[in-house]
Coordinates of N, CA, C and O in Angstrom, one line a residue:
X1 N 0.8 -1.2 0.0 CA 0.0 0.0 0.0 C 0.9 1.3 0.0 O 2.0 1.3 0.6
X2 N 0.4 2.3 -0.6 CA 1.1 3.5 -0.7 C 0.2 4.7 -0.4 O -1.0 4.6 -0.8
X3 N 0.7 5.7 0.2 CA -0.2 6.9 0.5 C -0.3 7.7 -0.7 O 0.6 7.8 -1.5
X4 N -1.5 8.3 -0.9 CA -1.7 9.1 -2.1 C -0.8 10.4 -2.0 O -0.6 11.1 -3.1
X5 N -0.3 10.7 -0.9 CA 0.6 11.8 -0.8 C 2.0 11.6 -1.5 O 2.7 12.5 -1.8
X6 N 2.3 10.3 -1.7 CA 3.5 9.9 -2.3 C 3.4 9.5 -3.8 O 4.3 8.9 -4.4
X7 N 2.3 9.9 -4.4 CA 2.1 9.6 -5.9 C 3.1 10.3 -6.7 O 3.5 11.4 -6.4
X8 N 3.5 9.6 -7.8 CA 4.4 10.2 -8.8 C 3.8 9.9 -10.2 O 3.1 8.9 -10.4
X9 N 4.1 10.8 -11.2 CA 3.6 10.5 -12.5 C 4.3 9.3 -13.1 O 5.5 9.0 -12.9
X10 N 3.5 8.4 -13.7 CA 3.9 7.1 -14.2 C 3.8 6.0 -13.3 O 4.0 4.8 -13.7
X11 N 3.5 6.2 -12.0 CA 3.3 5.1 -11.1 C 2.0 4.3 -11.4 O 1.0 4.9 -11.9
X12 N 2.1 3.0 -11.3 CA 0.9 2.2 -11.6 C 0.3 1.7 -10.4 O 0.9 1.1 -9.5
X13 N -1.1 1.9 -10.3 CA -1.8 1.5 -9.1 C -2.8 0.4 -9.4 O -3.3 0.3 -10.6
X14 N -3.2 -0.4 -8.4 CA -4.2 -1.4 -8.6 C -5.4 -0.9 -7.9 O -5.5 -1.1 -6.6
X15 N -6.3 -0.3 -8.6 CA -7.6 0.2 -8.0 C -8.8 -0.4 -8.7 O -8.8 -0.5 -10.0
X16 N -9.8 -0.7 -8.0 CA -11.1 -1.2 -8.5 C -10.8 -2.4 -9.5 O -11.4 -2.4 -10.6
X17 N -10.0 -3.3 -9.1 CA -9.7 -4.5 -9.9 C -9.2 -4.2 -11.3 O -9.5 -4.8 -12.3
X18 N -8.4 -3.1 -11.4 CA -7.8 -2.7 -12.7 C -6.5 -2.0 -12.5 O -6.2 -1.5 -11.4
X19 N -5.7 -2.0 -13.5 CA -4.4 -1.3 -13.4 C -4.5 0.1 -14.0 O -5.0 0.3 -15.1
X20 N -4.1 1.1 -13.2 CA -4.3 2.5 -13.6 C -2.9 3.2 -13.4 O -2.3 3.1 -12.4
X21 N -2.5 3.9 -14.4 CA -1.2 4.7 -14.4 C -1.5 6.1 -14.1 O -2.5 6.7 -14.6
X22 N -0.7 6.7 -13.2 CA -0.9 8.1 -12.8 C -0.4 9.0 -13.9 O 0.8 9.0 -14.3
X23 N -1.3 9.8 -14.5 CA -1.0 10.7 -15.6 C -0.5 12.1 -15.0 O 0.5 12.6 -15.4
X24 N -1.4 12.6 -14.1 CA -1.0 13.8 -13.4 C -1.7 13.8 -12.0 O -2.7 13.1 -11.8
X25 N -1.2 14.6 -11.1 CA -1.7 14.6 -9.8 C -1.5 16.0 -9.2 O -0.6 16.8 -9.6
X26 N -2.4 16.4 -8.2 CA -2.3 17.7 -7.7 C -2.7 17.7 -6.2 O -3.8 17.2 -5.9
X27 N -1.9 18.1 -5.3 CA -2.2 18.2 -3.9 C -2.9 19.5 -3.7 O -2.4 20.6 -4.0
X28 N -4.2 19.4 -3.1 CA -5.0 20.6 -2.9 C -5.2 20.8 -1.4 O -5.7 19.9 -0.8
X29 N -4.9 22.0 -0.9 CA -5.2 22.3 0.5 C -6.1 23.5 0.6 O -5.5 24.6 0.5
X30 N -7.4 23.3 0.6 CA -8.3 24.5 0.6 C -8.2 25.2 1.9 O -7.7 24.6 2.9
X31 N -8.5 26.5 1.9 CA -8.5 27.2 3.2 C -9.4 26.7 4.2 O -9.2 26.8 5.4
X32 N -10.5 26.1 3.8 CA -11.5 25.5 4.7 C -11.7 24.0 4.3 O -11.8 23.7 3.2
X33 N -11.6 23.2 5.3 CA -11.8 21.7 5.0 C -10.5 21.0 5.0 O -9.4 21.5 5.2
X34 N -10.6 19.7 4.7 CA -9.5 18.8 4.7 C -8.8 18.8 3.3 O -9.4 19.1 2.3
X35 N -7.5 18.5 3.3 CA -6.7 18.5 2.1 C -7.1 17.2 1.3 O -7.6 16.3 1.9
X36 N -6.9 17.3 0.0 CA -7.1 16.2 -0.9 C -6.2 16.1 -2.0 O -5.5 17.1 -2.3
X37 N -6.2 15.0 -2.7 CA -5.3 14.8 -3.9 C -6.2 14.6 -5.1 O -6.9 13.6 -5.1
X38 N -6.1 15.4 -6.1 CA -6.8 15.3 -7.4 C -5.9 14.6 -8.4 O -4.8 15.1 -8.6
X39 N -6.4 13.5 -9.0 CA -5.5 12.8 -9.9 C -6.2 12.6 -11.3 O -7.4 12.6 -11.3
X40 N -5.4 12.3 -12.3 CA -5.9 11.9 -13.6 C -5.2 10.6 -13.8 O -4.0 10.4 -13.8
X41 N -6.0 9.5 -14.0 CA -5.5 8.1 -14.1 C -5.9 7.6 -15.5 O -7.0 7.8 -16.0
X42 N -5.0 6.8 -16.0 CA -5.2 6.1 -17.3 C -5.2 4.6 -17.1 O -4.3 4.1 -16.5
X43 N -6.3 4.0 -17.6 CA -6.4 2.5 -17.5 C -5.3 1.9 -18.4 O -5.3 2.3 -19.6
X44 N -4.5 1.1 -17.9 CA -3.4 0.5 -18.7 C -3.9 -0.4 -19.8 O -3.3 -0.4 -20.9
X45 N -5.0 -1.1 -19.6 CA -5.5 -2.1 -20.6 C -6.4 -1.4 -21.6 O -6.2 -1.7 -22.8
X46 N -7.3 -0.5 -21.2 CA -8.2 0.1 -22.2 C -7.8 1.5 -22.7 O -8.3 1.9 -23.7
X47 N -7.0 2.2 -21.9 CA -6.6 3.5 -22.3 C -7.6 4.6 -21.8 O -7.4 5.8 -22.1
X48 N -8.6 4.2 -21.2 CA -9.6 5.1 -20.6 C -8.9 6.0 -19.6 O -8.2 5.6 -18.7
X49 N -9.2 7.3 -19.6 CA -8.7 8.3 -18.7 C -9.8 8.8 -17.8 O -10.9 9.2 -18.3
X50 N -9.6 8.8 -16.5 CA -10.6 9.3 -15.5 C -9.9 10.2 -14.5 O -8.7 10.1 -14.3
X51 N -10.7 11.1 -13.9 CA -10.2 11.9 -12.9 C -10.8 11.4 -11.6 O -12.0 11.0 -11.5
X52 N -9.9 11.2 -10.6 CA -10.4 10.7 -9.3 C -9.8 11.5 -8.2 O -8.6 11.9 -8.3
X53 N -10.5 11.7 -7.1 CA -10.1 12.5 -6.0 C -10.0 11.6 -4.8 O -10.8 10.8 -4.5
X54 N -8.8 11.7 -4.1 CA -8.6 11.0 -2.8 C -8.4 11.9 -1.7 O -7.9 13.0 -1.8
X55 N -8.8 11.5 -0.5 CA -8.5 12.2 0.7 C -7.0 12.2 1.0 O -6.4 11.1 0.8
X56 N -6.4 13.2 1.5 CA -5.0 13.2 1.8 C -4.7 12.2 2.8 O -5.4 12.0 3.8
X57 N -3.6 11.4 2.6 CA -3.2 10.3 3.5 C -3.9 9.0 3.2 O -3.6 8.0 3.8
X58 N -4.9 9.0 2.3 CA -5.6 7.7 2.0 C -4.6 6.7 1.4 O -3.6 7.1 0.7
X59 N -4.7 5.4 1.6 CA -3.8 4.4 1.1 C -4.5 3.8 -0.1 O -5.7 3.5 -0.2
X60 N -3.6 3.5 -1.1 CA -4.0 2.8 -2.4 C -3.0 1.7 -2.6 O -1.9 1.8 -2.2
X61 N -3.4 0.7 -3.4 CA -2.6 -0.5 -3.7 C -1.7 -0.1 -4.9 O -2.1 0.3 -5.9
X62 N -0.4 -0.3 -4.7 CA 0.6 -0.1 -5.7 C 0.7 -1.4 -6.5 O 0.9 -2.5 -5.9
X63 N 0.6 -1.4 -7.8 CA 0.7 -2.6 -8.6 C 2.2 -3.1 -8.7 O 3.1 -2.3 -8.8
X64 N 2.3 -4.4 -8.5 CA 3.7 -5.0 -8.6 C 4.0 -5.3 -10.0 O 3.4 -6.2 -10.6
X65 N 4.9 -4.6 -10.6 CA 5.2 -4.8 -12.0 C 6.6 -5.4 -12.1 O 7.5 -5.1 -11.3
X66 N 6.8 -6.3 -13.0 CA 8.0 -6.9 -13.3 C 8.6 -6.4 -14.6 O 7.9 -6.3 -15.6
X67 N 9.8 -5.9 -14.6 CA 10.5 -5.4 -15.8 C 11.4 -6.5 -16.3 O 12.2 -7.0 -15.5
X68 N 11.4 -6.8 -17.6 CA 12.2 -7.8 -18.2 C 12.8 -7.2 -19.5 O 12.1 -6.7 -20.3
X69 N 14.1 -7.4 -19.6 CA 14.7 -6.9 -20.9 C 14.5 -7.9 -22.0 O 14.8 -9.1 -21.8
X70 N 14.0 -7.4 -23.1 CA 13.7 -8.3 -24.2 C 14.3 -7.6 -25.5 O 14.5 -6.4 -25.5
X71 N 14.4 -8.4 -26.5 CA 14.9 -7.9 -27.8 C 13.8 -8.0 -28.8 O 13.1 -9.1 -29.0
X72 N 13.5 -6.9 -29.5 CA 12.5 -6.9 -30.6 C 13.1 -7.6 -31.8 O 14.2 -7.2 -32.3
X73 N 12.5 -8.6 -32.3 CA 13.0 -9.4 -33.5 C 12.4 -8.9 -34.8 O 13.1 -8.5 -35.7
X74 N 11.0 -9.0 -34.9 CA 10.3 -8.6 -36.1 C 8.9 -8.5 -35.9 O 8.4 -8.8 -34.8
X75 N 8.1 -8.0 -36.9 CA 6.7 -7.8 -36.8 C 6.0 -8.9 -37.6 O 6.4 -9.2 -38.7
X76 N 5.0 -9.5 -37.0 CA 4.3 -10.6 -37.7 C 2.8 -10.3 -37.5 O 2.2 -10.5 -36.4
X77 N 2.1 -9.8 -38.6 CA 0.7 -9.4 -38.5 C 0.5 -8.2 -37.5 O 1.2 -7.2 -37.7
X78 N -0.3 -8.4 -36.5 CA -0.5 -7.4 -35.5 C 0.3 -7.6 -34.3 O 0.1 -6.9 -33.3
X79 N 1.2 -8.5 -34.3 CA 2.1 -8.8 -33.2 C 3.5 -8.4 -33.4 O 4.0 -8.5 -34.5
X80 N 4.2 -8.0 -32.3 CA 5.6 -7.8 -32.4 C 6.3 -9.0 -31.7 O 5.9 -9.4 -30.6
X81 N 7.2 -9.6 -32.3 CA 7.9 -10.8 -31.8 C 9.1 -10.4 -30.9 O 10.0 -9.7 -31.5
X82 N 9.0 -10.7 -29.6 CA 10.1 -10.3 -28.7 C 10.8 -11.6 -28.2 O 10.1 -12.6 -28.1
X83 N 12.1 -11.4 -27.9 CA 12.8 -12.6 -27.4 C 13.3 -12.2 -26.0 O 14.0 -11.1 -25.8
X84 N 13.0 -13.1 -25.0 CA 13.6 -12.9 -23.6 C 15.1 -13.1 -23.7 O 15.5 -14.2 -24.2
X85 N 15.9 -12.2 -23.2 CA 17.3 -12.3 -23.3 C 17.9 -13.3 -22.3 O 19.0 -13.7 -22.4
X86 N 17.1 -13.8 -21.3 CA 17.6 -14.8 -20.3 C 17.3 -16.2 -20.8 O 18.1 -17.0 -20.8
X87 N 16.0 -16.4 -21.2 CA 15.6 -17.8 -21.5 C 15.6 -18.0 -23.1 O 15.3 -19.1 -23.5
X88 N 15.7 -16.9 -23.9 CA 15.7 -17.0 -25.3 C 14.3 -17.5 -25.8 O 14.2 -17.9 -27.0
X89 N 13.3 -17.3 -25.0 CA 11.9 -17.7 -25.4 C 11.4 -16.5 -26.2 O 11.6 -15.3 -25.8
X90 N 10.7 -16.8 -27.3 CA 10.0 -15.8 -28.1 C 8.6 -15.7 -27.7 O 7.9 -16.7 -27.5
X91 N 8.1 -14.4 -27.6 CA 6.7 -14.2 -27.3 C 6.1 -13.1 -28.1 O 6.8 -12.1 -28.4
X92 N 4.9 -13.3 -28.6 CA 4.2 -12.2 -29.3 C 3.7 -11.1 -28.4 O 3.1 -11.4 -27.3
X93 N 3.8 -9.8 -28.8 CA 3.3 -8.7 -28.0 C 2.3 -8.0 -29.0 O 2.8 -7.5 -30.0
X94 N 1.0 -7.8 -28.6 CA 0.1 -7.1 -29.5 C 0.6 -5.6 -29.7 O 1.1 -5.0 -28.7
X95 N 0.5 -5.1 -30.9 CA 1.0 -3.7 -31.1 C 0.2 -2.7 -30.3 O 0.8 -1.6 -30.0
X96 N -1.0 -3.0 -29.9 CA -1.8 -2.0 -29.1 C -1.2 -1.8 -27.7 O -1.4 -0.8 -27.1
X97 N -0.4 -2.8 -27.3 CA 0.2 -2.6 -25.9 C 1.4 -1.7 -26.0 O 1.8 -1.1 -25.0
X98 N 1.9 -1.5 -27.2 CA 3.1 -0.6 -27.4 C 2.6 0.8 -27.7 O 3.3 1.8 -27.3
X99 N 1.5 1.0 -28.4 CA 1.0 2.3 -28.7 C 1.8 3.0 -29.8 O 2.3 2.3 -30.7
X100 N 2.1 4.3 -29.6 CA 2.8 5.0 -30.6 C 4.3 4.6 -30.7 O 5.0 5.0 -31.6
X101 N 4.8 3.9 -29.7 CA 6.2 3.6 -29.6 C 6.6 2.6 -30.7 O 7.8 2.5 -31.0
X102 N 5.6 2.0 -31.4 CA 6.0 1.0 -32.4 C 6.7 1.7 -33.6 O 7.5 1.0 -34.2
X103 N 6.5 2.9 -33.8 CA 7.2 3.6 -34.9 C 8.7 3.9 -34.6 O 9.4 4.2 -35.5
X104 N 9.1 3.6 -33.4 CA 10.6 3.8 -33.1 C 11.3 2.5 -33.0 O 12.5 2.5 -32.8
X105 N 10.6 1.4 -33.1 CA 11.3 0.1 -33.0 C 12.1 -0.3 -34.2 O 11.6 -0.1 -35.3
X106 N 13.3 -0.8 -34.0 CA 14.1 -1.3 -35.0 C 14.4 -2.8 -34.7 O 14.5 -3.2 -33.5
X107 N 14.6 -3.6 -35.7 CA 14.9 -5.0 -35.4 C 16.2 -5.1 -34.6 O 17.1 -4.3 -34.8
X108 N 16.2 -6.1 -33.7 CA 17.3 -6.3 -32.8 C 17.5 -5.2 -31.7 O 18.6 -5.1 -31.1
X109 N 16.5 -4.4 -31.5 CA 16.6 -3.4 -30.4 C 16.2 -3.9 -29.1 O 15.2 -4.7 -29.0
X110 N 16.9 -3.6 -28.0 CA 16.5 -4.1 -26.7 C 15.6 -3.1 -26.1 O 15.8 -1.9 -26.2
X111 N 14.5 -3.6 -25.4 CA 13.5 -2.8 -24.8 C 13.1 -3.4 -23.4 O 13.4 -4.6 -23.2
X112 N 12.5 -2.6 -22.5 CA 12.1 -3.1 -21.3 C 10.6 -3.4 -21.4 O 9.8 -2.6 -21.8
X113 N 10.2 -4.7 -21.1 CA 8.8 -5.1 -21.1 C 8.3 -5.0 -19.7 O 8.9 -5.5 -18.7
X114 N 7.1 -4.4 -19.5 CA 6.4 -4.4 -18.2 C 5.4 -5.5 -18.1 O 4.5 -5.6 -19.0
X115 N 5.6 -6.3 -17.1 CA 4.7 -7.5 -16.9 C 3.9 -7.3 -15.6 O 4.5 -6.9 -14.6
X116 N 2.7 -7.7 -15.5 CA 1.9 -7.8 -14.3 C 1.2 -9.1 -14.3 O 0.4 -9.4 -15.2
X117 N 1.5 -10.0 -13.3 CA 1.0 -11.3 -13.3 C 1.3 -12.1 -14.5 O 0.4 -12.7 -15.1
X118 N 2.5 -12.0 -15.0 CA 3.0 -12.6 -16.3 C 2.2 -12.2 -17.5 O 2.2 -12.9 -18.5
X119 N 1.5 -11.1 -17.5 CA 0.8 -10.5 -18.6 C 1.5 -9.2 -19.0 O 1.7 -8.4 -18.2
X120 N 1.8 -9.1 -20.3 CA 2.5 -7.9 -20.8 C 1.5 -6.7 -20.8 O 0.4 -6.8 -21.4
X121 N 1.9 -5.6 -20.1 CA 1.0 -4.5 -20.1 C 1.6 -3.3 -20.8 O 0.9 -2.3 -21.1
X122 N 2.9 -3.3 -21.2 CA 3.5 -2.2 -21.9 C 5.0 -2.4 -22.2 O 5.6 -3.4 -21.7
X123 N 5.5 -1.4 -22.9 CA 7.0 -1.5 -23.2 C 7.6 -0.1 -22.9 O 7.0 0.9 -23.2
X124 N 8.8 -0.1 -22.3 CA 9.6 1.1 -22.1 C 10.6 1.1 -23.2 O 11.5 0.3 -23.2
X125 N 10.6 2.1 -24.1 CA 11.6 2.3 -25.1 C 12.8 3.0 -24.6 O 12.7 3.7 -23.6
X126 N 13.9 2.9 -25.2 CA 15.1 3.7 -24.9 C 14.7 5.2 -25.1 O 13.9 5.5 -26.0
X127 N 15.3 6.1 -24.4 CA 15.0 7.5 -24.5 C 15.4 8.1 -25.9 O 14.7 8.9 -26.4
X128 N 16.5 7.5 -26.4 CA 17.0 8.0 -27.7 C 17.2 6.8 -28.6 O 17.7 5.8 -28.2
X129 N 16.8 7.0 -29.9 CA 17.0 5.9 -30.9 C 17.7 6.6 -32.1 O 17.5 7.8 -32.4
X130 N 18.4 5.7 -32.9 CA 19.0 6.2 -34.2 C 18.2 5.6 -35.3 O 18.2 4.3 -35.4
X131 N 17.6 6.4 -36.2 CA 16.8 5.9 -37.3 C 17.2 6.6 -38.6 O 17.6 7.7 -38.6
X132 N 17.0 5.9 -39.7 CA 17.4 6.3 -41.0 C 16.2 7.1 -41.6 O 15.1 6.7 -41.5
X133 N 16.5 8.2 -42.3 CA 15.5 8.9 -43.1 C 15.1 8.2 -44.3 O 16.0 7.8 -45.1
X134 N 13.9 7.9 -44.5 CA 13.4 7.2 -45.7 C 12.9 8.1 -46.7 O 13.1 8.0 -47.9
X135 N 12.2 9.2 -46.3 CA 11.6 10.1 -47.3 C 11.6 11.5 -46.7 O 11.0 11.7 -45.6
X136 N 12.2 12.5 -47.4 CA 12.1 13.9 -47.0 C 12.2 14.7 -48.3 O 12.9 14.3 -49.2
X137 N 11.5 15.8 -48.4 CA 11.6 16.7 -49.6 C 13.0 17.3 -49.7 O 13.7 17.5 -48.6
X138 N 13.5 17.5 -50.9 CA 14.8 18.1 -51.0 C 14.8 19.6 -50.5 O 13.8 20.2 -50.5
X139 N 16.0 20.0 -50.1 CA 16.1 21.4 -49.6 C 16.1 22.3 -50.9 O 16.6 22.0 -51.9
X140 N 15.3 23.4 -50.7 CA 15.3 24.4 -51.8 C 16.2 25.6 -51.5 O 16.2 26.0 -50.4
X141 N 16.8 26.1 -52.6 CA 17.7 27.2 -52.4 C 16.9 28.4 -51.8 O 15.8 28.8 -52.3
X142 N 17.5 29.1 -50.8 CA 16.8 30.2 -50.2 C 15.9 29.9 -49.0 O 15.5 30.8 -48.3
X143 N 15.6 28.7 -48.7 CA 14.8 28.3 -47.6 C 15.5 28.3 -46.3 O 14.8 28.3 -45.2
X144 N 16.8 28.4 -46.3 CA 17.5 28.2 -45.0 C 17.8 29.5 -44.3 O 18.5 29.5 -43.3
X145 N 17.3 30.6 -44.8 CA 17.7 31.9 -44.1 C 17.1 32.0 -42.7 O 17.8 32.5 -41.8
X146 N 16.0 31.4 -42.5 CA 15.4 31.5 -41.1 C 15.6 30.3 -40.3 O 15.1 30.2 -39.2
X147 N 16.3 29.3 -40.8 CA 16.6 28.1 -40.0 C 15.4 27.3 -39.8 O 15.1 26.7 -38.8
X148 N 14.5 27.1 -40.9 CA 13.3 26.4 -40.8 C 13.5 24.9 -40.8 O 14.6 24.4 -40.7
X149 N 12.3 24.2 -40.8 CA 12.4 22.8 -40.7 C 11.4 22.2 -41.8 O 10.6 22.9 -42.4
X150 N 11.6 20.9 -42.1 CA 10.8 20.2 -43.0 C 10.5 18.8 -42.4 O 11.2 18.3 -41.6
X151 N 9.4 18.2 -42.8 CA 9.1 16.9 -42.3 C 9.9 15.8 -42.9 O 10.3 15.9 -44.1
X152 N 10.3 14.8 -42.1 CA 11.1 13.6 -42.6 C 10.4 12.4 -42.1 O 10.1 12.3 -40.9
X153 N 10.2 11.4 -42.9 CA 9.6 10.1 -42.5 C 10.8 9.2 -42.3 O 11.7 9.0 -43.1
X154 N 10.8 8.6 -41.1 CA 11.9 7.7 -40.7 C 11.5 6.2 -40.9 O 10.4 5.9 -41.2
X155 N 12.5 5.3 -40.8 CA 12.3 3.9 -41.2 C 11.2 3.2 -40.4 O 10.6 2.3 -40.9
X156 N 10.9 3.6 -39.2 CA 9.8 3.0 -38.4 C 8.5 3.5 -38.7 O 7.5 3.0 -38.3
X157 N 8.4 4.7 -39.4 CA 7.2 5.3 -39.7 C 7.0 6.6 -39.0 O 6.0 7.3 -39.2
X158 N 7.9 7.0 -38.1 CA 7.8 8.2 -37.4 C 8.0 9.4 -38.3 O 8.9 9.3 -39.2
X159 N 7.3 10.5 -38.1 CA 7.5 11.7 -38.9 C 8.0 12.8 -37.9 O 7.4 13.0 -36.9
X160 N 9.2 13.3 -38.3 CA 9.9 14.3 -37.4 C 10.2 15.5 -38.2 O 10.6 15.4 -39.4
X161 N 10.2 16.7 -37.6 CA 10.6 17.9 -38.2 C 12.1 18.0 -38.1 O 12.7 17.9 -37.0
X162 N 12.8 18.2 -39.2 CA 14.3 18.2 -39.3 C 14.7 19.5 -40.0 O 14.0 20.1 -40.8
X163 N 16.0 19.9 -39.8 CA 16.5 21.0 -40.6 C 16.6 20.7 -42.1 O 16.6 19.5 -42.5
X164 N 16.7 21.7 -42.9 CA 16.7 21.6 -44.4 C 17.8 20.8 -44.9 O 17.7 20.2 -46.0
X165 N 19.0 20.7 -44.3 CA 20.1 20.0 -44.8 C 20.0 18.5 -44.7 O 20.8 17.8 -45.3
X166 N 19.1 18.0 -44.0 CA 18.9 16.5 -43.9 C 18.4 15.9 -45.2 O 17.5 16.5 -45.8
X167 N 19.0 14.8 -45.6 CA 18.6 14.2 -46.9 C 18.2 12.7 -46.6 O 18.5 12.1 -45.5
X168 N 17.6 12.1 -47.6 CA 17.3 10.7 -47.6 C 18.5 9.9 -47.3 O 19.6 10.1 -47.9
X169 N 18.4 8.9 -46.4 CA 19.6 8.0 -46.1 C 20.4 8.5 -44.9 O 21.2 7.7 -44.4
X170 N 20.2 9.7 -44.4 CA 20.9 10.2 -43.2 C 20.4 9.4 -42.0 O 19.2 9.0 -41.9
X171 N 21.3 9.2 -41.0 CA 21.0 8.5 -39.8 C 20.8 9.6 -38.7 O 21.8 10.3 -38.5
X172 N 19.6 9.6 -38.1 CA 19.3 10.7 -37.1 C 19.1 10.1 -35.7 O 18.7 9.0 -35.5
X173 N 19.4 11.0 -34.7 CA 19.2 10.6 -33.3 C 17.9 11.3 -32.9 O 17.7 12.5 -33.1
X174 N 16.9 10.5 -32.4 CA 15.6 11.0 -32.1 C 15.2 10.7 -30.7 O 15.6 9.7 -30.1
X175 N 14.6 11.7 -30.0 CA 14.1 11.5 -28.6 C 12.7 10.9 -28.7 O 11.8 11.5 -29.2
X176 N 12.6 9.7 -28.2 CA 11.3 8.9 -28.3 C 10.2 9.5 -27.3 O 9.0 9.3 -27.6
X177 N 10.6 10.3 -26.3 CA 9.6 10.9 -25.4 C 8.9 12.1 -26.0 O 7.8 12.3 -25.8
X178 N 9.7 12.9 -26.8 CA 9.1 14.1 -27.4 C 9.0 14.1 -28.9 O 8.5 15.1 -29.5
X179 N 9.5 13.1 -29.6 CA 9.5 12.9 -31.0 C 10.2 14.1 -31.6 O 9.8 14.7 -32.6
X180 N 11.4 14.5 -31.1 CA 12.2 15.6 -31.6 C 13.5 15.1 -32.2 O 14.1 14.1 -31.7
X181 N 13.9 15.8 -33.2 CA 15.2 15.6 -33.8 C 16.3 16.1 -32.9 O 16.2 17.3 -32.4
X182 N 17.4 15.3 -32.6 CA 18.4 15.8 -31.7 C 19.7 16.1 -32.5 O 20.6 16.8 -32.0
X183 N 19.9 15.4 -33.6 CA 21.1 15.6 -34.4 C 21.4 14.4 -35.3 O 20.7 13.4 -35.2
X184 N 22.4 14.5 -36.1 CA 22.8 13.4 -36.9 C 23.6 12.4 -36.0 O 24.3 12.7 -35.1
X185 N 23.4 11.1 -36.3 CA 24.1 10.0 -35.5 C 25.5 9.8 -36.0 O 25.8 10.0 -37.2

């Protein structure tokens, strides 16, 4: 059990027979009355977002999650085939468990798999990945005076705004948390 006063963004709770991830929280101490904690929770399985208010000091159950390092091998239909690096066992992971992170995956990339009761609930990607530019419009003469950007489609399907000098085939370093171009790799 954990006190709602100790909540952090990203923490997973076991509430009402479901797993909920803390999206945001706010401690409120009104001038009159008792303090409370207002939270925004996201259901890990369905993606539903709800707002819930707790009394300050109330206890909630923290979900016990197991993290296991796995290697992404390939995509097969709607599943991503992952290999456990300890047992070399291969297991399919539905793409909906990964969400938008699937566009940053490269074959043979190591990722952290989040498990709850031996059921996969999500994937933690590395913060930075190196991806090749598949398609971007050519730079036009005179466009670079203001240091503008153009869209570039990367090998996993991610679209990122990049400087005009970037060309097809360049290897770029991308922040997976913000979908931002960081530089050439």
